[in-house]
Amino acid sequence: AFVAVADDATAASWNPGGLPQLERPELSLVLSHTNFDEDFHSGSHPELSGNNGADFSNINYFSFVYPIRHTIGGRNLVLSINYQRKFDFDRELDGIFEEGVRISPGLRTERTYSLDYSQDGSLSALSPAFGMEITDRLSAGVVWNIWNQSIISNNEWENTVTWDPYLVSINGIDTAGQPFTVKKQYDDFEGMNFTLGLLFKPTERLSLGLVYHSELDADVKFSRSNGERAKQDYTFPWAIGLGVAYRFPNDKLTLSMDITRREWDDFEIDTRYTAGARAGTRADVSGISGLRPGLIDIDPTYTIRLGAEYVFVNDKKPKQNYLPSLRGGIFYDPEPSGGRSDTVAIDPVTGDAFLDGDGNVDNFYGIALGAGVLIKNRVNLDFAYTYRWGDNARTDTFTLADTDADVKQHAFYLSTVIYF
């Protein structure tokens, strides 16, 4: 819960209005490791039930901050450059899928597939930022988030699906099937958006934060192993966050709370096919449901975080070479969802059948624990762990009736801040 705290180099991500609190040049680095587990269960296709997971490690954040003092009116002006890894797409799914097709009267085909799905890639931004004191109690900041594969080479992702029909039965007569693989590649992600932040301190101990993340419009080149090529326009929704923090009179304990709203109904993908069987056609779909926008109204998400930090200040020492701290918190972090049901509906425009949904979010909850130490007022070392879970979620993964997953996610973070 950092929107109303934002007192280190990661302020550019949480609330750039907190940047003017930084009084020394500093360098920050955050490493992360994430493990998540999806336990699917399906009433309509029980053969799909099973456990899937993925692990990935990366540089989560890197930044350099440089304060400039004695500017207009003696106000503090802070400049920073940031690398932010925003989205990880790593995912693996495997299982068995059975389907039966009535081709004609008296002719029925049943297939049993082995499904193997893998996806990897990420999206990161290069983010120059600056913040400035407006008054003794109010500061503001702005960040430009530049998403460009020519600057950050790993701004791409791909997924591969292999269907291996190891058994095909025609009217009860079994024959061997042939596997086939479909690979989709997404390259040259380019776009730009901005983040605005305010930090207001009505008293020495109370802080209020406001942050706004603008809509992101980005272009992507899409290709498929069957020869299809397309240009895609992604519209990622805007978000707004509010925070409050209070530091107790002993300067040891700080409590904070954030709430962030994101409008996922605005997440759309517009595809213009340039090669292949669909060349010259266009498709506009919801980035959540994969259906035509408006068929399912996707609810916004509200993320709520509650956090605390306790710093072990020794009042008897005029100078502490080692200043340890403990942190913890709880959070509610829902995911957008189509909220699929078992009801079949018909698209009035295309005539296609689809599983209807209410657009309700998937509920996810979590806990966070952390510890850190400031060494000789020069180096900060911090470790954090979060556990996040959600039950009966991700009905949009297979878009099958009565099919969802219980999700568990573990994340570990190791970070350092070096002061100059």
GROMACS .gro file of C-alpha atoms in nm:
model
  420
    1ALA     CA    1   0.000   0.000   0.000
    2PHE     CA    2   0.239   0.262  -0.133
    3VAL     CA    3   0.038   0.533  -0.311
    4ALA     CA    4   0.046   0.767  -0.008
    5VAL     CA    5   0.400   0.664   0.096
    6ALA     CA    6   0.606   0.659  -0.230
    7ASP     CA    7   0.930   0.749  -0.054
    8ASP     CA    8   1.187   0.559  -0.260
    9ALA     CA    9   1.298   0.523  -0.621
   10THR     CA   10   0.996   0.306  -0.716
   11ALA     CA   11   0.771   0.610  -0.662
   12ALA     CA   12   0.760   0.654  -1.040
   13SER     CA   13   0.553   0.335  -1.057
   14TRP     CA   14   0.329   0.387  -0.754
   15ASN     CA   15   0.291   0.764  -0.733
   16PRO     CA   16   0.537   1.005  -0.898
   17GLY     CA   17   0.405   1.276  -0.668
   18GLY     CA   18   0.625   1.118  -0.401
   19LEU     CA   19   0.950   1.170  -0.594
   20PRO     CA   20   1.025   1.514  -0.438
   21GLN     CA   21   1.066   1.339  -0.101
   22LEU     CA   22   1.397   1.194  -0.226
   23GLU     CA   23   1.688   1.413  -0.123
   24ARG     CA   24   1.987   1.211  -0.246
   25PRO     CA   25   2.075   1.045  -0.575
   26GLU     CA   26   1.985   0.678  -0.555
   27LEU     CA   27   1.994   0.363  -0.760
   28SER     CA   28   1.737   0.085  -0.716
   29LEU     CA   29   1.713  -0.272  -0.840
   30VAL     CA   30   1.432  -0.523  -0.781
   31LEU     CA   31   1.459  -0.894  -0.867
   32SER     CA   32   1.156  -1.119  -0.857
   33HIS     CA   33   1.063  -1.487  -0.878
   34THR     CA   34   0.703  -1.599  -0.928
   35ASN     CA   35   0.539  -1.938  -0.910
   36PHE     CA   36   0.174  -1.992  -0.987
   37ASP     CA   37  -0.045  -2.298  -0.988
   38GLU     CA   38  -0.381  -2.348  -1.164
   39ASP     CA   39  -0.594  -2.643  -1.055
   40PHE     CA   40  -0.869  -2.679  -1.317
   41HIS     CA   41  -1.193  -2.866  -1.260
   42SER     CA   42  -1.460  -2.918  -1.523
   43GLY     CA   43  -1.808  -3.068  -1.502
   44SER     CA   44  -1.862  -3.067  -1.878
   45HIS     CA   45  -1.517  -3.211  -1.958
   46PRO     CA   46  -1.386  -3.390  -1.645
   47GLU     CA   47  -1.086  -3.515  -1.844
   48LEU     CA   48  -0.952  -3.156  -1.839
   49SER     CA   49  -0.934  -3.149  -1.460
   50GLY     CA   50  -0.577  -3.128  -1.340
   51ASN     CA   51  -0.295  -2.913  -1.214
   52ASN     CA   52  -0.087  -2.671  -1.423
   53GLY     CA   53   0.183  -2.425  -1.321
   54ALA     CA   54   0.469  -2.200  -1.424
   55ASP     CA   55   0.783  -2.041  -1.275
   56PHE     CA   56   0.967  -1.733  -1.396
   57SER     CA   57   1.237  -1.499  -1.264
   58ASN     CA   58   1.331  -1.156  -1.391
   59ILE     CA   59   1.449  -0.804  -1.326
   60ASN     CA   60   1.127  -0.644  -1.205
   61TYR     CA   61   1.244  -0.284  -1.168
   62PHE     CA   62   1.552  -0.070  -1.221
   63SER     CA   63   1.584   0.304  -1.169
   64PHE     CA   64   1.813   0.598  -1.106
   65VAL     CA   65   1.698   0.913  -0.926
   66TYR     CA   66   1.870   1.252  -0.920
   67PRO     CA   67   1.735   1.541  -0.706
   68ILE     CA   68   1.800   1.902  -0.812
   69ARG     CA   69   1.778   2.145  -0.523
   70HIS     CA   70   1.745   2.522  -0.517
   71THR     CA   71   1.513   2.547  -0.814
   72ILE     CA   72   1.220   2.789  -0.842
   73GLY     CA   73   1.142   2.911  -0.492
   74GLY     CA   74   1.393   2.664  -0.349
   75ARG     CA   75   1.158   2.377  -0.427
   76ASN     CA   76   1.296   2.025  -0.469
   77LEU     CA   77   1.292   1.894  -0.828
   78VAL     CA   78   1.364   1.525  -0.884
   79LEU     CA   79   1.444   1.351  -1.213
   80SER     CA   80   1.445   0.974  -1.262
   81ILE     CA   81   1.472   0.710  -1.530
   82ASN     CA   82   1.298   0.378  -1.474
   83TYR     CA   83   1.270   0.032  -1.625
   84GLN     CA   84   0.942  -0.134  -1.528
   85ARG     CA   85   0.843  -0.491  -1.613
   86LYS     CA   86   0.465  -0.460  -1.617
   87PHE     CA   87   0.322  -0.786  -1.759
   88ASP     CA   88   0.445  -1.146  -1.760
   89PHE     CA   89   0.273  -1.385  -2.001
   90ASP     CA   90   0.445  -1.709  -1.900
   91ARG     CA   91   0.190  -1.990  -1.874
   92GLU     CA   92   0.167  -2.363  -1.937
   93LEU     CA   93  -0.139  -2.586  -1.969
   94ASP     CA   94  -0.164  -2.953  -2.053
   95GLY     CA   95  -0.433  -3.217  -2.031
   96ILE     CA   96  -0.674  -3.443  -2.215
   97PHE     CA   97  -0.972  -3.321  -2.415
   98GLU     CA   98  -1.248  -3.539  -2.558
   99GLU     CA   99  -1.509  -3.432  -2.811
  100GLY     CA  100  -1.773  -3.601  -3.018
  101VAL     CA  101  -1.900  -3.471  -3.354
  102ARG     CA  102  -2.207  -3.599  -3.544
  103ILE     CA  103  -2.100  -3.552  -3.906
  104SER     CA  104  -2.415  -3.693  -4.067
  105PRO     CA  105  -2.698  -3.930  -3.979
  106GLY     CA  106  -2.538  -4.257  -3.879
  107LEU     CA  107  -2.183  -4.115  -3.880
  108ARG     CA  108  -2.025  -3.994  -3.557
  109THR     CA  109  -1.660  -3.909  -3.491
  110GLU     CA  110  -1.507  -3.901  -3.143
  111ARG     CA  111  -1.161  -3.759  -3.087
  112THR     CA  112  -0.937  -3.771  -2.782
  113TYR     CA  113  -0.671  -3.501  -2.785
  114SER     CA  114  -0.363  -3.443  -2.579
  115LEU     CA  115  -0.347  -3.066  -2.524
  116ASP     CA  116  -0.012  -2.893  -2.475
  117TYR     CA  117  -0.019  -2.513  -2.443
  118SER     CA  118   0.275  -2.288  -2.363
  119GLN     CA  119   0.310  -1.910  -2.363
  120ASP     CA  120   0.604  -1.689  -2.278
  121GLY     CA  121   0.697  -1.325  -2.308
  122SER     CA  122   0.655  -0.996  -2.125
  123LEU     CA  123   0.585  -0.625  -2.162
  124SER     CA  124   0.813  -0.362  -2.010
  125ALA     CA  125   0.833   0.016  -2.025
  126LEU     CA  126   1.115   0.269  -2.016
  127SER     CA  127   0.985   0.550  -1.801
  128PRO     CA  128   1.148   0.893  -1.759
  129ALA     CA  129   0.987   1.085  -1.473
  130PHE     CA  130   1.008   1.404  -1.276
  131GLY     CA  131   0.848   1.538  -0.962
  132MET     CA  132   0.844   1.879  -0.798
  133GLU     CA  133   0.733   2.039  -0.475
  134ILE     CA  134   0.448   2.284  -0.534
  135THR     CA  135   0.416   2.392  -0.171
  136ASP     CA  136   0.567   2.269   0.155
  137ARG     CA  137   0.284   2.016   0.177
  138LEU     CA  138   0.193   1.938  -0.184
  139SER     CA  139   0.406   1.776  -0.455
  140ALA     CA  140   0.330   1.648  -0.804
  141GLY     CA  141   0.495   1.421  -1.058
  142VAL     CA  142   0.456   1.281  -1.407
  143VAL     CA  143   0.590   0.971  -1.581
  144TRP     CA  144   0.605   0.893  -1.953
  145ASN     CA  145   0.585   0.518  -2.010
  146ILE     CA  146   0.747   0.428  -2.343
  147TRP     CA  147   0.662   0.080  -2.474
  148ASN     CA  148   0.884   0.008  -2.774
  149GLN     CA  149   1.053  -0.314  -2.880
  150SER     CA  150   1.337  -0.124  -3.045
  151ILE     CA  151   1.425   0.014  -2.699
  152ILE     CA  152   1.337  -0.291  -2.486
  153SER     CA  153   1.393  -0.598  -2.700
  154ASN     CA  154   1.182  -0.841  -2.494
  155ASN     CA  155   0.855  -0.655  -2.556
  156GLU     CA  156   0.702  -0.951  -2.735
  157TRP     CA  157   0.525  -1.277  -2.659
  158GLU     CA  158   0.423  -1.598  -2.827
  159ASN     CA  159   0.205  -1.897  -2.758
  160THR     CA  160   0.207  -2.248  -2.900
  161VAL     CA  161  -0.076  -2.502  -2.891
  162THR     CA  162  -0.022  -2.863  -2.989
  163TRP     CA  163  -0.327  -3.088  -3.032
  164ASP     CA  164  -0.222  -3.449  -3.057
  165PRO     CA  165  -0.527  -3.662  -3.155
  166TYR     CA  166  -0.381  -3.992  -3.046
  167LEU     CA  167  -0.721  -4.160  -3.084
  168VAL     CA  168  -0.990  -4.101  -3.344
  169SER     CA  169  -1.303  -4.317  -3.334
  170ILE     CA  170  -1.545  -4.325  -3.629
  171ASN     CA  171  -1.862  -4.517  -3.544
  172GLY     CA  172  -1.666  -4.710  -3.284
  173ILE     CA  173  -1.372  -4.795  -3.512
  174ASP     CA  174  -1.044  -4.654  -3.371
  175THR     CA  175  -0.778  -4.508  -3.598
  176ALA     CA  176  -0.457  -4.318  -3.532
  177GLY     CA  177  -0.476  -3.938  -3.557
  178GLN     CA  178  -0.222  -3.680  -3.670
  179PRO     CA  179  -0.096  -3.408  -3.434
  180PHE     CA  180  -0.102  -3.044  -3.539
  181THR     CA  181   0.053  -2.731  -3.387
  182VAL     CA  182  -0.056  -2.368  -3.402
  183LYS     CA  183   0.194  -2.098  -3.311
  184LYS     CA  184   0.104  -1.731  -3.263
  185GLN     CA  185   0.369  -1.458  -3.245
  186TYR     CA  186   0.322  -1.099  -3.124
  187ASP     CA  187   0.607  -0.858  -3.212
  188ASP     CA  188   0.698  -0.490  -3.228
  189PHE     CA  189   0.476  -0.376  -2.942
  190GLU     CA  190   0.475   0.006  -2.953
  191GLY     CA  191   0.280   0.257  -2.750
  192MET     CA  192   0.298   0.533  -2.492
  193ASN     CA  193   0.099   0.642  -2.190
  194PHE     CA  194   0.157   0.856  -1.884
  195THR     CA  195   0.116   0.848  -1.507
  196LEU     CA  196   0.026   1.154  -1.300
  197GLY     CA  197   0.057   1.170  -0.923
  198LEU     CA  198  -0.008   1.402  -0.630
  199LEU     CA  199   0.109   1.369  -0.270
  200PHE     CA  200  -0.044   1.593  -0.004
  201LYS     CA  201   0.058   1.610   0.362
  202PRO     CA  202  -0.203   1.802   0.559
  203THR     CA  203   0.001   1.729   0.874
  204GLU     CA  204   0.352   1.604   0.942
  205ARG     CA  205   0.219   1.254   1.000
  206LEU     CA  206  -0.073   1.217   0.761
  207SER     CA  207  -0.023   1.168   0.384
  208LEU     CA  208  -0.278   1.150   0.105
  209GLY     CA  209  -0.193   1.023  -0.243
  210LEU     CA  210  -0.366   1.034  -0.581
  211VAL     CA  211  -0.239   0.861  -0.897
  212TYR     CA  212  -0.380   0.837  -1.248
  213HIS     CA  213  -0.257   0.593  -1.516
  214SER     CA  214  -0.375   0.697  -1.862
  215GLU     CA  215  -0.515   0.467  -2.129
  216LEU     CA  216  -0.251   0.289  -2.337
  217ASP     CA  217  -0.299   0.256  -2.713
  218ALA     CA  218  -0.041   0.022  -2.865
  219ASP     CA  219   0.033  -0.140  -3.202
  220VAL     CA  220   0.140  -0.503  -3.240
  221LYS     CA  221   0.239  -0.719  -3.539
  222PHE     CA  222   0.063  -1.056  -3.529
  223SER     CA  223   0.158  -1.369  -3.721
  224ARG     CA  224   0.027  -1.725  -3.715
  225SER     CA  225   0.187  -2.048  -3.833
  226ASN     CA  226  -0.085  -2.097  -4.098
  227GLY     CA  227   0.035  -1.788  -4.285
  228GLU     CA  228  -0.201  -1.534  -4.135
  229ARG     CA  229  -0.057  -1.187  -4.075
  230ALA     CA  230  -0.225  -0.893  -3.908
  231LYS     CA  231  -0.181  -0.555  -3.746
  232GLN     CA  232  -0.340  -0.524  -3.404
  233ASP     CA  233  -0.438  -0.221  -3.200
  234TYR     CA  234  -0.450  -0.280  -2.825
  235THR     CA  235  -0.639  -0.041  -2.598
  236PHE     CA  236  -0.548  -0.094  -2.232
  237PRO     CA  237  -0.780   0.075  -1.981
  238TRP     CA  238  -0.703   0.370  -1.757
  239ALA     CA  239  -0.683   0.341  -1.379
  240ILE     CA  240  -0.703   0.572  -1.080
  241GLY     CA  241  -0.576   0.513  -0.727
  242LEU     CA  242  -0.619   0.679  -0.388
  243GLY     CA  243  -0.408   0.626  -0.080
  244VAL     CA  244  -0.375   0.735   0.280
  245ALA     CA  245  -0.088   0.678   0.523
  246TYR     CA  246  -0.026   0.772   0.886
  247ARG     CA  247   0.308   0.771   1.069
  248PHE     CA  248   0.274   0.744   1.446
  249PRO     CA  249   0.445   0.995   1.681
  250ASN     CA  250   0.727   0.757   1.772
  251ASP     CA  251   0.831   0.749   1.401
  252LYS     CA  252   0.846   0.370   1.418
  253LEU     CA  253   0.506   0.256   1.293
  254THR     CA  254   0.335   0.354   0.966
  255LEU     CA  255  -0.006   0.232   0.851
  256SER     CA  256  -0.130   0.277   0.494
  257MET     CA  257  -0.422   0.191   0.267
  258ASP     CA  258  -0.476   0.209  -0.111
  259ILE     CA  259  -0.769   0.155  -0.343
  260THR     CA  260  -0.732   0.140  -0.724
  261ARG     CA  261  -1.003   0.117  -0.990
  262ARG     CA  262  -0.937  -0.004  -1.345
  263GLU     CA  263  -1.196   0.004  -1.627
  264TRP     CA  264  -1.152  -0.336  -1.795
  265ASP     CA  265  -1.459  -0.293  -2.015
  266ASP     CA  266  -1.242  -0.056  -2.220
  267PHE     CA  267  -0.980  -0.326  -2.292
  268GLU     CA  268  -1.017  -0.402  -2.665
  269ILE     CA  269  -0.811  -0.566  -2.941
  270ASP     CA  270  -0.872  -0.453  -3.300
  271THR     CA  271  -0.722  -0.688  -3.561
  272ARG     CA  272  -0.678  -0.602  -3.930
  273TYR     CA  273  -0.571  -0.907  -4.131
  274THR     CA  274  -0.318  -0.839  -4.407
  275ALA     CA  275  -0.232  -1.192  -4.527
  276GLY     CA  276  -0.382  -1.540  -4.516
  277ALA     CA  277  -0.736  -1.669  -4.554
  278ARG     CA  278  -0.882  -1.368  -4.371
  279ALA     CA  279  -0.680  -1.099  -4.552
  280GLY     CA  280  -0.877  -0.776  -4.583
  281THR     CA  281  -1.109  -0.855  -4.292
  282ARG     CA  282  -1.124  -0.697  -3.948
  283ALA     CA  283  -1.214  -0.820  -3.600
  284ASP     CA  284  -1.266  -0.614  -3.284
  285VAL     CA  285  -1.294  -0.812  -2.959
  286SER     CA  286  -1.287  -0.762  -2.584
  287GLY     CA  287  -0.942  -0.828  -2.443
  288ILE     CA  288  -1.105  -1.015  -2.153
  289SER     CA  289  -1.378  -1.233  -2.306
  290GLY     CA  290  -1.246  -1.262  -2.663
  291LEU     CA  291  -1.599  -1.181  -2.784
  292ARG     CA  292  -1.733  -0.883  -2.972
  293PRO     CA  293  -1.729  -0.578  -2.738
  294GLY     CA  294  -2.056  -0.526  -2.557
  295LEU     CA  295  -2.176  -0.887  -2.563
  296ILE     CA  296  -2.056  -0.924  -2.204
  297ASP     CA  297  -2.016  -0.610  -1.994
  298ILE     CA  298  -1.690  -0.651  -1.801
  299ASP     CA  299  -1.699  -0.508  -1.451
  300PRO     CA  300  -1.417  -0.279  -1.331
  301THR     CA  301  -1.177  -0.410  -1.069
  302TYR     CA  302  -1.118  -0.246  -0.731
  303THR     CA  303  -0.787  -0.341  -0.571
  304ILE     CA  304  -0.762  -0.270  -0.197
  305ARG     CA  305  -0.439  -0.291   0.002
  306LEU     CA  306  -0.374  -0.250   0.374
  307GLY     CA  307  -0.014  -0.234   0.493
  308ALA     CA  308   0.209  -0.160   0.790
  309GLU     CA  309   0.578  -0.096   0.847
  310TYR     CA  310   0.765  -0.097   1.178
  311VAL     CA  311   1.117   0.048   1.193
  312PHE     CA  312   1.335  -0.059   1.486
  313VAL     CA  313   1.473   0.282   1.581
  314ASN     CA  314   1.698   0.279   1.890
  315ASP     CA  315   1.625   0.609   2.062
  316LYS     CA  316   1.933   0.569   2.280
  317LYS     CA  317   2.173   0.580   1.986
  318PRO     CA  318   2.239   0.912   1.812
  319LYS     CA  319   2.339   0.715   1.500
  320GLN     CA  320   2.231   0.366   1.398
  321ASN     CA  321   2.459   0.183   1.155
  322TYR     CA  322   2.196  -0.085   1.098
  323LEU     CA  323   1.830   0.011   1.088
  324PRO     CA  324   1.604  -0.297   1.048
  325SER     CA  325   1.235  -0.293   0.960
  326LEU     CA  326   0.943  -0.532   0.925
  327ARG     CA  327   0.643  -0.499   0.695
  328GLY     CA  328   0.319  -0.682   0.636
  329GLY     CA  329  -0.019  -0.644   0.478
  330ILE     CA  330  -0.331  -0.795   0.328
  331PHE     CA  331  -0.493  -0.720  -0.006
  332TYR     CA  332  -0.792  -0.783  -0.228
  333ASP     CA  333  -0.678  -0.800  -0.592
  334PRO     CA  334  -0.956  -0.921  -0.826
  335GLU     CA  335  -0.905  -1.015  -1.191
  336PRO     CA  336  -1.139  -0.908  -1.473
  337SER     CA  337  -1.352  -1.190  -1.609
  338GLY     CA  338  -1.631  -1.269  -1.850
  339GLY     CA  339  -1.807  -1.445  -1.562
  340ARG     CA  340  -1.907  -1.733  -1.789
  341SER     CA  341  -2.218  -1.932  -1.707
  342ASP     CA  342  -2.367  -2.248  -1.858
  343THR     CA  343  -2.619  -2.045  -2.061
  344VAL     CA  344  -2.574  -2.037  -2.439
  345ALA     CA  345  -2.653  -1.706  -2.609
  346ILE     CA  346  -2.652  -1.594  -2.973
  347ASP     CA  347  -2.462  -1.291  -3.102
  348PRO     CA  348  -2.734  -1.083  -3.274
  349VAL     CA  349  -2.483  -0.945  -3.526
  350THR     CA  350  -2.283  -1.253  -3.629
  351GLY     CA  351  -2.526  -1.528  -3.530
  352ASP     CA  352  -2.248  -1.709  -3.341
  353ALA     CA  353  -2.331  -1.906  -3.026
  354PHE     CA  354  -2.132  -1.833  -2.710
  355LEU     CA  355  -2.143  -1.900  -2.337
  356ASP     CA  356  -2.303  -1.596  -2.180
  357GLY     CA  357  -2.157  -1.423  -1.875
  358ASP     CA  358  -2.230  -1.153  -1.620
  359GLY     CA  359  -1.885  -0.991  -1.634
  360ASN     CA  360  -1.836  -1.025  -1.259
  361VAL     CA  361  -1.474  -1.018  -1.144
  362ASP     CA  362  -1.281  -1.319  -1.016
  363ASN     CA  363  -1.207  -1.263  -0.648
  364PHE     CA  364  -0.843  -1.289  -0.545
  365TYR     CA  365  -0.698  -1.227  -0.199
  366GLY     CA  366  -0.347  -1.211  -0.063
  367ILE     CA  367  -0.102  -1.153   0.218
  368ALA     CA  368   0.236  -0.984   0.207
  369LEU     CA  369   0.536  -1.006   0.439
  370GLY     CA  370   0.867  -0.825   0.420
  371ALA     CA  371   1.186  -0.733   0.603
  372GLY     CA  372   1.465  -0.488   0.535
  373VAL     CA  373   1.773  -0.321   0.675
  374LEU     CA  374   1.934   0.017   0.605
  375ILE     CA  375   2.311  -0.021   0.632
  376LYS     CA  376   2.511   0.284   0.740
  377ASN     CA  377   2.258   0.510   0.573
  378ARG     CA  378   2.397   0.405   0.235
  379VAL     CA  379   2.249   0.073   0.127
  380ASN     CA  380   1.899  -0.061   0.175
  381LEU     CA  381   1.836  -0.436   0.140
  382ASP     CA  382   1.478  -0.564   0.135
  383PHE     CA  383   1.303  -0.897   0.093
  384ALA     CA  384   0.932  -0.949   0.037
  385TYR     CA  385   0.695  -1.241  -0.013
  386THR     CA  386   0.335  -1.237  -0.131
  387TYR     CA  387   0.082  -1.517  -0.145
  388ARG     CA  388  -0.223  -1.459  -0.366
  389TRP     CA  389  -0.511  -1.698  -0.423
  390GLY     CA  390  -0.850  -1.720  -0.593
  391ASP     CA  391  -1.106  -2.000  -0.620
  392ASN     CA  392  -1.348  -2.082  -0.903
  393ALA     CA  393  -1.171  -1.834  -1.132
  394ARG     CA  394  -1.057  -1.803  -1.496
  395THR     CA  395  -1.370  -1.932  -1.667
  396ASP     CA  396  -1.248  -1.760  -1.987
  397THR     CA  397  -0.948  -1.994  -2.023
  398PHE     CA  398  -1.131  -2.281  -2.197
  399THR     CA  399  -1.474  -2.113  -2.242
  400LEU     CA  400  -1.646  -2.441  -2.156
  401ALA     CA  401  -1.950  -2.488  -1.936
  402ASP     CA  402  -1.882  -2.554  -1.567
  403THR     CA  403  -1.504  -2.515  -1.607
  404ASP     CA  404  -1.286  -2.300  -1.381
  405ALA     CA  405  -0.970  -2.309  -1.172
  406ASP     CA  406  -0.839  -2.259  -0.821
  407VAL     CA  407  -0.529  -2.040  -0.849
  408LYS     CA  408  -0.237  -2.001  -0.610
  409GLN     CA  409   0.052  -1.760  -0.667
  410HIS     CA  410   0.375  -1.716  -0.472
  411ALA     CA  411   0.603  -1.420  -0.544
  412PHE     CA  412   0.944  -1.340  -0.395
  413TYR     CA  413   1.119  -1.004  -0.428
  414LEU     CA  414   1.475  -0.903  -0.347
  415SER     CA  415   1.561  -0.537  -0.381
  416THR     CA  416   1.833  -0.288  -0.302
  417VAL     CA  417   1.855   0.089  -0.295
  418ILE     CA  418   2.199   0.251  -0.299
  419TYR     CA  419   2.228   0.614  -0.186
  420PHE     CA  420   2.501   0.844  -0.318
   0.00000   0.00000   0.00000
